[in-house]
Coordinates of C-alpha atoms in Angstrom, one line a residue:
Chain A
M1 CA -23.1 1.4 -31.3
T2 CA -21.8 -0.3 -34.3
R3 CA -21.4 2.6 -36.7
L4 CA -23.4 1.4 -39.9
K5 CA -23.0 2.1 -43.2
D6 CA -24.5 1.5 -46.6
V7 CA -20.9 0.1 -48.0
V8 CA -18.0 -0.5 -47.0
I9 CA -15.7 -1.7 -49.4
I10 CA -12.2 -4.0 -48.3
G11 CA -9.3 -2.8 -50.5
A12 CA -8.1 0.4 -52.2
G13 CA -7.0 -1.8 -55.4
P14 CA -8.9 -0.2 -59.1
A15 CA -12.1 -2.2 -58.2
G16 CA -12.4 -1.1 -54.9
M17 CA -11.6 2.9 -55.7
A18 CA -13.8 2.7 -58.4
C19 CA -17.2 1.4 -56.5
A20 CA -16.3 4.2 -53.7
V21 CA -16.4 7.0 -56.1
E22 CA -19.3 5.4 -57.7
A23 CA -21.5 4.7 -54.2
A24 CA -20.3 7.7 -52.9
A25 CA -21.5 9.7 -56.0
K26 CA -24.7 8.4 -55.4
G27 CA -24.9 9.9 -51.6
L28 CA -24.4 6.3 -50.2
S29 CA -22.0 6.4 -47.2
T30 CA -19.4 4.8 -48.1
V31 CA -16.5 3.2 -46.3
V32 CA -12.8 1.7 -47.8
L33 CA -10.4 -0.5 -45.6
D34 CA -7.7 -1.0 -47.0
E35 CA -4.4 -2.4 -45.7
N36 CA -1.7 -0.9 -47.8
P37 CA -0.8 2.9 -46.5
Q38 CA -1.4 4.1 -50.0
P39 CA -4.1 2.9 -52.4
G40 CA -3.8 1.7 -55.7
G41 CA -3.6 -2.1 -54.5
Q42 CA -0.6 -4.1 -56.2
V43 CA -1.9 -3.3 -59.3
Y44 CA -1.0 0.6 -59.2
R45 CA 0.6 0.2 -55.6
A46 CA 2.8 3.6 -54.8
I47 CA 0.8 5.1 -57.4
E48 CA 0.8 8.5 -56.0
S49 CA 4.4 8.8 -54.7
A50 CA 6.3 7.2 -57.4
S51 CA 9.3 9.1 -58.8
E52 CA 8.9 10.6 -62.4
N53 CA 11.5 8.5 -63.0
R54 CA 9.8 5.4 -62.0
L55 CA 6.1 6.5 -63.5
R56 CA 8.6 5.8 -67.0
V57 CA 10.1 2.5 -66.0
L58 CA 6.6 0.9 -65.3
G59 CA 4.9 2.7 -67.9
H60 CA 1.4 4.7 -69.8
D61 CA -0.9 1.4 -67.6
Y62 CA 0.6 1.9 -64.4
A63 CA 0.7 6.0 -64.3
R64 CA -2.9 5.7 -65.1
G65 CA -4.0 4.5 -62.1
R66 CA -2.9 8.6 -60.7
E67 CA -5.8 9.4 -62.0
L68 CA -8.5 6.9 -60.2
A69 CA -6.3 7.6 -57.1
S70 CA -6.8 11.1 -57.7
E71 CA -10.5 10.7 -58.3
F72 CA -10.4 8.2 -55.4
R73 CA -9.0 11.0 -52.9
Q74 CA -11.1 13.8 -54.4
S75 CA -14.3 11.9 -54.0
S76 CA -16.4 13.6 -51.2
G77 CA -18.3 11.0 -49.1
V78 CA -15.8 8.3 -49.1
D79 CA -14.5 7.6 -45.8
Y80 CA -10.7 6.2 -46.2
H81 CA -9.2 3.8 -43.9
P82 CA -5.8 2.8 -44.6
G83 CA -3.7 0.1 -42.4
S84 CA -6.4 -1.2 -41.7
T85 CA -6.5 -5.1 -41.1
V86 CA -10.0 -7.2 -41.6
W87 CA -9.3 -9.7 -39.8
N88 CA -12.9 -11.0 -39.4
I89 CA -16.6 -10.1 -41.1
G90 CA -19.3 -12.1 -38.7
P91 CA -23.1 -12.5 -39.6
D92 CA -24.9 -9.4 -40.9
R93 CA -21.8 -8.4 -42.3
L94 CA -20.0 -6.6 -39.0
V95 CA -16.9 -6.7 -40.6
E96 CA -14.2 -6.8 -38.1
F97 CA -10.7 -5.2 -38.8
S98 CA -7.6 -3.4 -36.7
R99 CA -6.2 0.1 -37.0
D100 CA -2.9 1.0 -35.4
G101 CA -3.2 -1.3 -33.0
K102 CA -6.9 -1.2 -32.1
S103 CA -10.0 -3.1 -32.8
S104 CA -13.1 -1.9 -34.3
A105 CA -16.4 -3.1 -35.8
I106 CA -17.7 -1.1 -38.6
R107 CA -21.9 -3.1 -39.9
A108 CA -22.4 -3.2 -43.6
S109 CA -25.4 -2.7 -46.1
H110 CA -24.2 -3.7 -48.2
L111 CA -20.1 -5.6 -48.6
V112 CA -17.7 -5.4 -51.8
V113 CA -15.1 -7.6 -51.6
A114 CA -11.7 -5.9 -53.7
T115 CA -9.3 -8.1 -52.0
G116 CA -8.0 -9.0 -55.7
A117 CA -5.6 -11.4 -56.8
I118 CA -2.6 -13.6 -55.5
E119 CA -0.1 -15.6 -57.3
R120 CA -0.3 -19.0 -58.2
P121 CA 1.7 -20.8 -56.2
C122 CA 4.9 -22.1 -57.6
P123 CA 6.3 -25.4 -56.0
L124 CA 9.6 -26.4 -57.3
P125 CA 12.2 -27.6 -56.0
G126 CA 14.4 -25.4 -53.9
W127 CA 11.5 -22.0 -53.5
T128 CA 11.7 -21.3 -50.3
L129 CA 15.6 -20.5 -50.5
P130 CA 16.1 -16.3 -49.6
G131 CA 16.5 -14.9 -52.9
V132 CA 13.4 -17.0 -54.8
T133 CA 10.2 -14.4 -55.0
T134 CA 7.0 -14.6 -56.8
A135 CA 7.4 -11.8 -60.2
G136 CA 5.1 -9.8 -58.8
A137 CA 7.4 -9.4 -55.5
L138 CA 10.2 -7.7 -58.2
Q139 CA 7.5 -5.9 -59.2
I140 CA 6.6 -4.4 -56.1
L141 CA 10.5 -3.8 -54.8
L142 CA 10.0 -1.4 -58.3
K143 CA 7.2 0.3 -57.6
T144 CA 7.4 1.8 -53.9
S145 CA 11.1 1.5 -53.7
G146 CA 12.3 1.6 -56.6
I147 CA 14.8 -1.4 -56.5
T148 CA 15.6 -3.8 -58.9
Y149 CA 18.0 -6.4 -59.0
Q150 CA 20.3 -7.2 -61.6
D151 CA 20.6 -10.8 -63.0
T152 CA 17.9 -12.1 -62.1
V153 CA 16.0 -15.6 -63.8
L154 CA 12.7 -15.0 -64.0
T155 CA 10.8 -18.1 -63.8
G156 CA 7.1 -19.3 -65.2
S157 CA 4.9 -17.9 -68.0
G158 CA 2.8 -15.1 -68.1
P159 CA 1.7 -11.7 -69.6
L160 CA 3.3 -10.5 -66.2
L161 CA 6.6 -12.1 -66.8
W162 CA 6.8 -10.2 -70.1
L163 CA 5.6 -7.0 -68.1
L164 CA 8.5 -7.6 -65.3
A165 CA 10.8 -8.2 -67.3
A166 CA 10.8 -5.3 -69.9
Q167 CA 10.3 -3.1 -66.8
M168 CA 13.8 -4.4 -66.1
V169 CA 15.4 -3.4 -69.1
D170 CA 13.6 0.0 -68.9
A171 CA 15.0 0.1 -65.9
G172 CA 18.8 -0.4 -67.1
S173 CA 18.6 -3.6 -64.9
P174 CA 17.4 -6.8 -67.5
P175 CA 16.8 -10.4 -66.7
K176 CA 19.5 -12.3 -66.7
A177 CA 17.5 -14.7 -68.6
I178 CA 14.0 -15.4 -68.9
V179 CA 12.8 -19.5 -68.4
E180 CA 9.5 -20.2 -69.9
T181 CA 8.1 -23.1 -69.0
V182 CA 4.9 -22.5 -71.9
P183 CA 5.4 -26.2 -73.3
R184 CA 6.0 -26.7 -77.2
G185 CA 2.4 -26.9 -79.0
R186 CA 0.3 -24.6 -76.6
L187 CA 0.9 -21.3 -78.9
F188 CA -0.9 -24.0 -81.6
N189 CA -3.8 -24.9 -79.3
A190 CA -4.6 -21.9 -78.1
L191 CA -4.5 -20.9 -82.0
P192 CA -8.7 -21.6 -81.6
E193 CA -9.4 -18.9 -79.2
L194 CA -7.0 -16.3 -81.4
M195 CA -9.9 -15.1 -83.2
T196 CA -12.5 -14.4 -80.0
A197 CA -9.0 -12.5 -78.6
L198 CA -8.8 -10.0 -81.5
G199 CA -11.4 -8.6 -80.1
A200 CA -9.6 -6.9 -77.8
R201 CA -6.9 -6.9 -80.1
E202 CA -4.7 -3.9 -77.9
Y203 CA -3.4 -6.4 -75.2
L204 CA -2.2 -8.5 -77.6
L205 CA -0.2 -5.4 -79.4
K206 CA 1.4 -5.1 -75.9
G207 CA 2.5 -7.7 -75.2
M208 CA 3.5 -8.3 -79.1
S209 CA 6.1 -5.2 -78.3
M210 CA 6.7 -6.4 -74.5
I211 CA 8.5 -10.0 -76.2
R212 CA 10.0 -7.6 -78.2
K213 CA 11.4 -4.8 -76.3
V214 CA 13.2 -8.1 -73.9
K215 CA 14.4 -9.7 -77.1
R216 CA 15.9 -6.8 -78.9
A217 CA 17.5 -6.2 -75.2
G218 CA 19.7 -9.4 -75.9
V219 CA 18.0 -11.2 -72.7
R220 CA 18.3 -14.8 -73.3
I221 CA 15.0 -17.1 -73.4
H222 CA 14.9 -20.4 -72.9
V223 CA 11.4 -21.9 -73.8
G224 CA 9.8 -24.6 -73.3
A225 CA 11.7 -25.6 -69.5
D226 CA 10.8 -28.2 -67.4
D227 CA 12.4 -30.2 -64.8
I228 CA 12.8 -26.7 -63.2
A229 CA 15.4 -26.8 -59.7
I230 CA 16.5 -24.0 -57.4
E231 CA 20.2 -25.0 -56.4
G232 CA 21.6 -23.0 -53.3
S233 CA 22.3 -23.6 -49.5
G234 CA 21.2 -20.7 -47.2
A235 CA 20.2 -18.4 -50.2
V236 CA 19.5 -19.3 -53.9
S237 CA 22.8 -19.4 -56.1
A238 CA 21.4 -21.1 -59.5
I239 CA 19.0 -22.6 -60.9
R240 CA 18.5 -25.3 -63.3
F241 CA 16.1 -27.1 -65.6
R242 CA 16.2 -28.5 -69.1
S243 CA 15.0 -27.0 -72.4
K244 CA 15.0 -28.6 -76.0
G245 CA 16.0 -31.6 -74.7
T246 CA 19.6 -30.1 -72.6
E247 CA 20.3 -29.4 -69.5
H248 CA 21.2 -26.1 -67.9
R249 CA 22.1 -24.5 -65.4
I250 CA 22.2 -20.8 -64.6
A251 CA 24.5 -19.3 -61.7
T252 CA 22.4 -16.2 -60.0
D253 CA 21.6 -14.7 -56.9
A254 CA 18.1 -14.0 -57.9
V255 CA 15.0 -16.0 -59.0
A256 CA 11.5 -14.5 -59.6
L257 CA 8.7 -17.4 -60.0
H258 CA 5.4 -16.5 -61.6
Q259 CA 2.2 -18.6 -63.2
G260 CA -0.6 -16.3 -63.4
V261 CA -2.8 -14.7 -60.6
V262 CA -5.7 -16.2 -59.0
P263 CA -8.4 -14.9 -57.0
N264 CA -7.6 -13.8 -53.5
Q265 CA -10.4 -16.3 -52.0
Q266 CA -10.3 -15.2 -48.3
V267 CA -13.1 -13.3 -47.7
T268 CA -15.5 -15.2 -49.8
R269 CA -14.5 -18.3 -48.5
L270 CA -14.7 -16.6 -45.0
L271 CA -18.4 -15.6 -45.6
G272 CA -19.2 -19.2 -46.7
C273 CA -19.6 -17.5 -50.5
R274 CA -20.1 -19.7 -52.8
H275 CA -17.1 -21.5 -55.5
F276 CA -16.7 -23.2 -58.4
W277 CA -13.7 -24.6 -60.3
D278 CA -13.1 -22.4 -63.3
D279 CA -10.7 -24.8 -65.7
S280 CA -10.0 -22.5 -68.1
Q281 CA -8.4 -20.0 -65.5
K282 CA -7.1 -23.3 -63.1
C283 CA -8.5 -21.7 -60.2
F284 CA -11.5 -21.3 -58.3
R285 CA -14.0 -18.6 -58.1
P286 CA -16.8 -17.0 -56.3
K287 CA -20.4 -17.3 -57.9
L288 CA -21.3 -14.5 -58.9
S289 CA -24.7 -12.9 -60.6
E290 CA -24.4 -10.2 -63.2
D291 CA -24.4 -7.5 -60.9
R292 CA -20.9 -9.3 -59.6
E293 CA -23.3 -10.4 -56.4
T294 CA -22.3 -13.6 -54.4
S295 CA -24.4 -17.0 -53.3
C296 CA -24.1 -14.5 -50.3
A297 CA -27.2 -11.8 -50.2
H298 CA -25.8 -7.8 -50.1
V299 CA -21.8 -8.9 -51.0
Y300 CA -20.2 -8.3 -54.1
V301 CA -17.1 -9.0 -55.4
A302 CA -15.7 -6.1 -57.6
G303 CA -12.1 -6.7 -59.2
D304 CA -10.0 -10.1 -59.5
G305 CA -10.9 -11.6 -56.9
G306 CA -14.2 -12.9 -59.1
G307 CA -11.8 -13.9 -61.8
I308 CA -9.2 -12.7 -63.2
E309 CA -9.7 -9.8 -65.8
G310 CA -7.3 -7.2 -65.2
A311 CA -6.8 -4.1 -64.2
K312 CA -9.0 -2.0 -66.4
S313 CA -12.1 -4.3 -66.2
A314 CA -11.5 -4.8 -62.2
E315 CA -12.0 -0.8 -62.3
M316 CA -14.9 -1.5 -64.9
Q317 CA -16.2 -4.0 -62.2
G318 CA -16.0 -1.6 -59.2
R319 CA -17.8 1.3 -60.8
L320 CA -21.3 -1.1 -62.0
V321 CA -20.7 -2.9 -58.7
G322 CA -20.9 0.9 -56.9
L323 CA -24.1 1.3 -59.2
A324 CA -25.8 -1.8 -58.6
I325 CA -25.8 -1.1 -55.3
A326 CA -27.1 2.6 -55.4
E327 CA -29.7 1.0 -57.8
K328 CA -31.0 -1.9 -55.6
E329 CA -31.1 1.5 -52.3
G330 CA -33.3 3.4 -54.7
H331 CA -31.4 5.8 -56.4
G332 CA -32.3 4.7 -59.7
T333 CA -31.3 2.7 -63.1
D334 CA -27.9 4.3 -64.5
P335 CA -27.1 4.1 -68.1
R336 CA -23.7 3.2 -67.3
I337 CA -24.6 0.3 -66.1
S338 CA -25.7 -1.4 -69.7
E339 CA -22.6 0.2 -70.8
L340 CA -19.9 -1.5 -68.3
R341 CA -21.6 -4.9 -68.8
L342 CA -21.0 -4.9 -72.9
T343 CA -17.3 -3.1 -72.6
L344 CA -16.6 -5.6 -69.9
K345 CA -18.0 -8.4 -71.9
R346 CA -15.1 -6.8 -75.0
E347 CA -12.7 -6.5 -72.0
A348 CA -12.4 -10.5 -71.7
H349 CA -12.6 -12.1 -75.4
V350 CA -8.5 -11.7 -74.9
R351 CA -9.1 -14.2 -71.7
P352 CA -9.3 -17.6 -73.3
F353 CA -6.5 -17.1 -75.6
L354 CA -4.1 -16.3 -72.6
E355 CA -5.3 -19.0 -70.4
K356 CA -4.2 -22.1 -72.9
L357 CA -1.4 -20.2 -74.2
Y358 CA -0.2 -19.3 -70.7
A359 CA -1.7 -22.5 -68.5
P360 CA 0.0 -23.3 -65.2
S361 CA 3.4 -25.9 -66.0
R362 CA 3.1 -29.7 -65.4
Q363 CA 5.3 -29.1 -63.0
I364 CA 3.6 -26.9 -60.9
L365 CA 0.8 -28.9 -60.6
H366 CA 1.3 -31.8 -60.1
P367 CA 4.7 -31.5 -57.8
D368 CA 7.3 -34.3 -57.2
D369 CA 6.6 -35.6 -54.0
A370 CA 9.3 -34.0 -52.4
T371 CA 8.5 -30.9 -53.5
V372 CA 7.8 -28.6 -50.7
I373 CA 3.9 -27.6 -51.2
C374 CA 3.1 -25.8 -48.0
R375 CA 5.9 -23.3 -47.8
C376 CA 4.2 -22.5 -43.6
E377 CA 4.9 -26.2 -42.5
E378 CA 6.9 -27.6 -44.9
V379 CA 5.0 -30.2 -46.0
T380 CA 5.3 -32.2 -49.2
A381 CA 3.3 -33.0 -52.1
G382 CA 4.2 -36.6 -51.2
S383 CA 2.7 -36.1 -47.9
V384 CA 0.0 -34.8 -49.2
R385 CA -0.5 -37.9 -51.8
E386 CA 0.1 -40.4 -48.9
A387 CA -2.4 -38.4 -46.7
V388 CA -5.4 -39.3 -49.6
T389 CA -4.0 -42.8 -49.4
Q390 CA -5.1 -43.2 -45.9
G391 CA -9.0 -41.8 -46.7
A392 CA -7.7 -37.8 -46.6
P393 CA -10.7 -36.8 -48.5
G394 CA -10.8 -33.1 -48.9
P395 CA -8.2 -30.4 -48.4
N396 CA -9.7 -29.8 -44.6
Q397 CA -8.7 -33.7 -43.6
V398 CA -5.2 -33.3 -45.2
K399 CA -4.9 -29.9 -43.0
S400 CA -6.0 -31.6 -39.8
F401 CA -3.3 -34.3 -40.8
L402 CA -0.5 -32.8 -42.4
R403 CA -1.0 -29.3 -40.6
T404 CA -1.3 -27.8 -44.4
G405 CA -2.9 -24.8 -44.2
M406 CA -2.5 -24.5 -40.4
G407 CA 1.0 -21.8 -40.9
P408 CA 1.0 -18.3 -40.6
C409 CA -0.3 -17.7 -44.5
Q410 CA -3.4 -19.6 -43.9
G411 CA -3.6 -21.7 -46.7
R412 CA -3.1 -18.6 -49.1
I413 CA 0.2 -19.7 -50.7
C414 CA -0.1 -23.8 -50.6
G415 CA -4.7 -23.8 -51.2
L416 CA -4.6 -24.3 -55.2
V417 CA -1.7 -26.9 -54.9
V418 CA -3.2 -29.2 -52.4
T419 CA -6.1 -29.0 -54.0
S420 CA -4.3 -30.0 -57.2
V421 CA -3.0 -32.5 -55.9
I422 CA -5.4 -34.1 -54.7
S423 CA -7.7 -34.1 -56.7
E424 CA -4.8 -35.7 -59.5
S425 CA -4.4 -38.7 -56.5
G426 CA -8.1 -39.5 -55.6
G427 CA -8.6 -39.1 -59.1
K428 CA -11.9 -36.3 -58.1
S429 CA -12.5 -33.2 -59.3
P430 CA -11.0 -29.9 -58.0
D431 CA -14.9 -28.8 -57.3
D432 CA -15.4 -32.3 -55.4
V433 CA -12.3 -31.6 -53.7
D434 CA -13.0 -28.3 -52.6
Y435 CA -10.8 -26.2 -50.5
Y436 CA -9.9 -24.9 -47.1
R437 CA -12.8 -23.6 -45.0
I438 CA -10.8 -20.2 -43.9
R439 CA -12.0 -19.4 -40.6
P440 CA -10.7 -16.1 -38.7
P441 CA -8.7 -14.6 -37.7
L442 CA -8.5 -13.3 -41.6
K443 CA -4.3 -12.5 -40.2
P444 CA -3.0 -12.7 -36.9
L445 CA -3.8 -10.3 -34.2
P446 CA -2.4 -9.8 -31.1
L447 CA -3.9 -11.3 -27.8
A448 CA -4.1 -8.2 -25.9
E449 CA -5.2 -6.5 -28.9
L450 CA -8.5 -9.0 -28.6
A451 CA -8.9 -9.3 -25.2
D452 CA -9.0 -5.3 -25.6
Y453 CA -11.8 -6.0 -28.2
S454 CA -15.5 -4.5 -28.1
A455 CA -17.3 -4.1 -31.5
D456 CA -19.6 -1.4 -29.5
I457 CA -18.0 1.7 -30.5
P458 CA -19.4 4.1 -27.6
G459 CA -20.1 7.8 -28.8
S460 CA -20.6 6.7 -32.2
R461 CA -23.3 9.1 -33.3
D462 CA -24.9 6.7 -36.4
T463 CA -26.1 4.0 -35.0
A464 CA -27.9 0.9 -35.8
Chain B
M1 CA 22.2 -7.2 -56.6
P2 CA 19.7 -4.5 -55.7
K3 CA 19.6 -0.9 -56.3
R4 CA 17.8 1.4 -56.8
I5 CA 16.7 3.2 -59.2
D6 CA 16.2 7.2 -58.2
P7 CA 18.8 9.1 -57.2
D8 CA 17.5 10.2 -53.8
T9 CA 19.1 9.6 -50.6
E10 CA 18.0 7.9 -47.6
T11 CA 16.8 9.6 -44.9
V12 CA 16.0 7.1 -42.4
T13 CA 17.4 4.9 -40.1
F14 CA 17.1 1.9 -38.0
T15 CA 18.6 -1.4 -37.2
F16 CA 18.9 -4.5 -38.5
E17 CA 20.1 -6.8 -35.5
G18 CA 22.0 -4.5 -34.7
Q19 CA 23.3 -3.0 -38.3
I20 CA 22.2 0.1 -39.2
I21 CA 19.9 0.0 -41.8
R22 CA 19.7 3.4 -44.6
A23 CA 16.3 3.8 -45.8
R24 CA 13.6 6.0 -47.5
P25 CA 10.8 7.7 -46.7
G26 CA 8.1 5.1 -48.3
D27 CA 9.9 2.3 -48.0
T28 CA 8.8 -1.1 -46.1
V29 CA 10.9 -3.2 -43.9
A30 CA 11.4 -5.8 -46.2
S31 CA 12.5 -3.4 -49.1
A32 CA 14.7 -2.0 -47.4
L33 CA 16.4 -4.9 -45.8
A34 CA 16.5 -5.5 -49.8
A35 CA 17.7 -3.1 -50.8
S36 CA 20.7 -3.3 -48.6
G37 CA 21.2 -6.7 -49.5
I38 CA 20.3 -8.8 -46.6
R39 CA 17.9 -11.9 -47.8
H40 CA 18.1 -13.9 -44.3
L41 CA 14.4 -12.9 -42.4
R42 CA 13.9 -15.6 -40.0
D43 CA 14.6 -19.0 -39.4
S44 CA 11.5 -21.5 -40.6
A45 CA 9.6 -22.8 -36.9
V46 CA 9.4 -26.2 -38.8
S47 CA 13.2 -26.8 -39.7
G48 CA 15.1 -23.9 -39.2
E49 CA 16.2 -23.5 -42.9
P50 CA 16.5 -19.6 -43.4
R51 CA 13.7 -17.9 -45.1
G52 CA 13.3 -14.3 -47.1
I53 CA 10.9 -12.4 -49.1
F54 CA 9.3 -14.1 -50.9
C55 CA 5.2 -12.3 -52.5
M56 CA 5.7 -8.5 -51.3
M57 CA 2.1 -8.7 -50.5
G58 CA 1.0 -9.9 -46.8
A59 CA -0.2 -12.7 -48.5
C60 CA 3.1 -15.5 -47.5
F61 CA 4.1 -14.5 -44.2
D62 CA 8.0 -15.1 -45.6
C63 CA 9.1 -12.1 -43.9
L64 CA 8.4 -12.5 -40.2
V65 CA 10.8 -10.7 -38.0
E66 CA 10.4 -9.5 -34.7
V67 CA 10.3 -4.9 -34.5
N68 CA 10.4 -3.4 -31.5
G69 CA 10.1 -6.8 -29.9
Q70 CA 6.7 -7.4 -30.8
P71 CA 7.1 -10.7 -33.0
N72 CA 5.4 -12.1 -36.1
R73 CA 5.5 -8.6 -38.1
Q74 CA 4.8 -9.3 -41.4
A75 CA 8.6 -7.4 -43.0
C76 CA 6.9 -6.4 -46.3
M77 CA 3.9 -4.5 -44.5
T78 CA 5.9 -2.7 -42.0
P79 CA 6.5 0.5 -43.1
V80 CA 9.8 1.9 -41.6
S81 CA 10.6 4.7 -39.7
Q82 CA 13.0 6.2 -37.7
D83 CA 15.3 4.2 -35.0
L84 CA 13.0 1.0 -35.7
A85 CA 14.3 -2.0 -33.7
V86 CA 14.2 -5.4 -36.1
N87 CA 15.4 -8.7 -36.0
R88 CA 15.6 -12.0 -37.0
Q89 CA 12.8 -14.1 -36.4
N90 CA 14.4 -18.0 -35.2
G91 CA 11.8 -20.4 -35.5
G92 CA 8.2 -20.6 -33.7
V93 CA 7.7 -17.7 -31.2
E94 CA 7.1 -18.6 -27.7
V95 CA 4.7 -16.9 -25.8
K96 CA 5.8 -15.2 -22.8
V97 CA 3.4 -15.2 -19.6

């Protein structure tokens, strides 16, 4: 018999933790499945084990995650399974997952997808060389292991790039340079959104203080950078770019790329939830109701997997979803539901300004023909354009022509660029081009484990 | 160059291509290798070009290594433990029958 739970939450970041706390407090049987060994997601990664030194370097907003993690740990009634990889979700929300080399399944009355965001793909010449990482990867090294790189060049745009730079300054290894891709005139274009953004001005103040800190540390900042290429043989040795009409070349053994983060669509796509193109965030988002229910009944999204709004909003969305499910299960309307909705609206005020200012750069949305866009199968933007001229109308046809998205990452890294390149060359909107069809397993699992699998768990007392 | 900002000492050891790597509890195979200055973790199955860590959060699969004889393990999702034998993954994985 398969266990049936009221709420199954995938992901133990701010959204997943908060959702679990609220659902369990209402007496709902609540399970949290998370791939990582500790709660926190990426934003509060290793929050329970970070040293005092790391907490200082990573700052207040990170340290705040401790309260939530401890609330989550102390919440009785949450059945938490760290180290669990969900690899399929079948009909009636049967969630199949691996843990310690064994697979099992739980059936969910309500499923909450709290799988968060991933970094936007940044295809540039040389981006597959060892020594080139995402900015998030460097931050994860800092959070989990207290590792920083000296003489790193940070490239791209967005709040995370500045946050990481400020944290590297505090860690005693300021970046060697920041190569910022925000084109000239972008700030002017974003100004109309500034009045609204002032409604959540603490984010702007925090951003300004990070930028000041980095500048004061003497970090060289190159603005309006374009035509970026990473050089190296066997590993990165330099980065080239053009800024203010001048060619630059900086020798470095570490380059970190960043162009904002985007929802991780793997689970909502697998489930067949409806998605739409958000032109402001330049990404797909699942279509959600006010309670964050997807087009698939009883499937919810809490956190950045539903659109990028940041860690604080993710936590509030988690609480909102937990309370909304409890209400549906007959536990009454919690007055906090309407408060959370209001605060979430206020928090979102800063987004249009940031989205306009830090929109992804031309070079990564429309890479040159020779640039590899699918890292696993090493497919270039040029071959995708060629496939479009040969008649491939969307990502799934390009996939069968060229194997894009068929490598081990299953399109996680190339998906958005492939859509963007097809959209541009075929003259169609991203909504019309659409996205990869995501199939199970969501992550590869050993054949032996699959052969050994049975969805029914003998001896389980709570039954469907 | 990588450096550690905490004063703790390395108490876990494992091997990478036979070389002894000193790690700390809480490290992943990927972070311990990064701290040791090792950047080349596998060769691409398509072109044979070298690859290393990229996303560190289990999304990109660029850090695939062989752990205790099992191929295709994500180094960034594998916690370190004493005496792991980790090897570089060269090209594609052959199915052994």
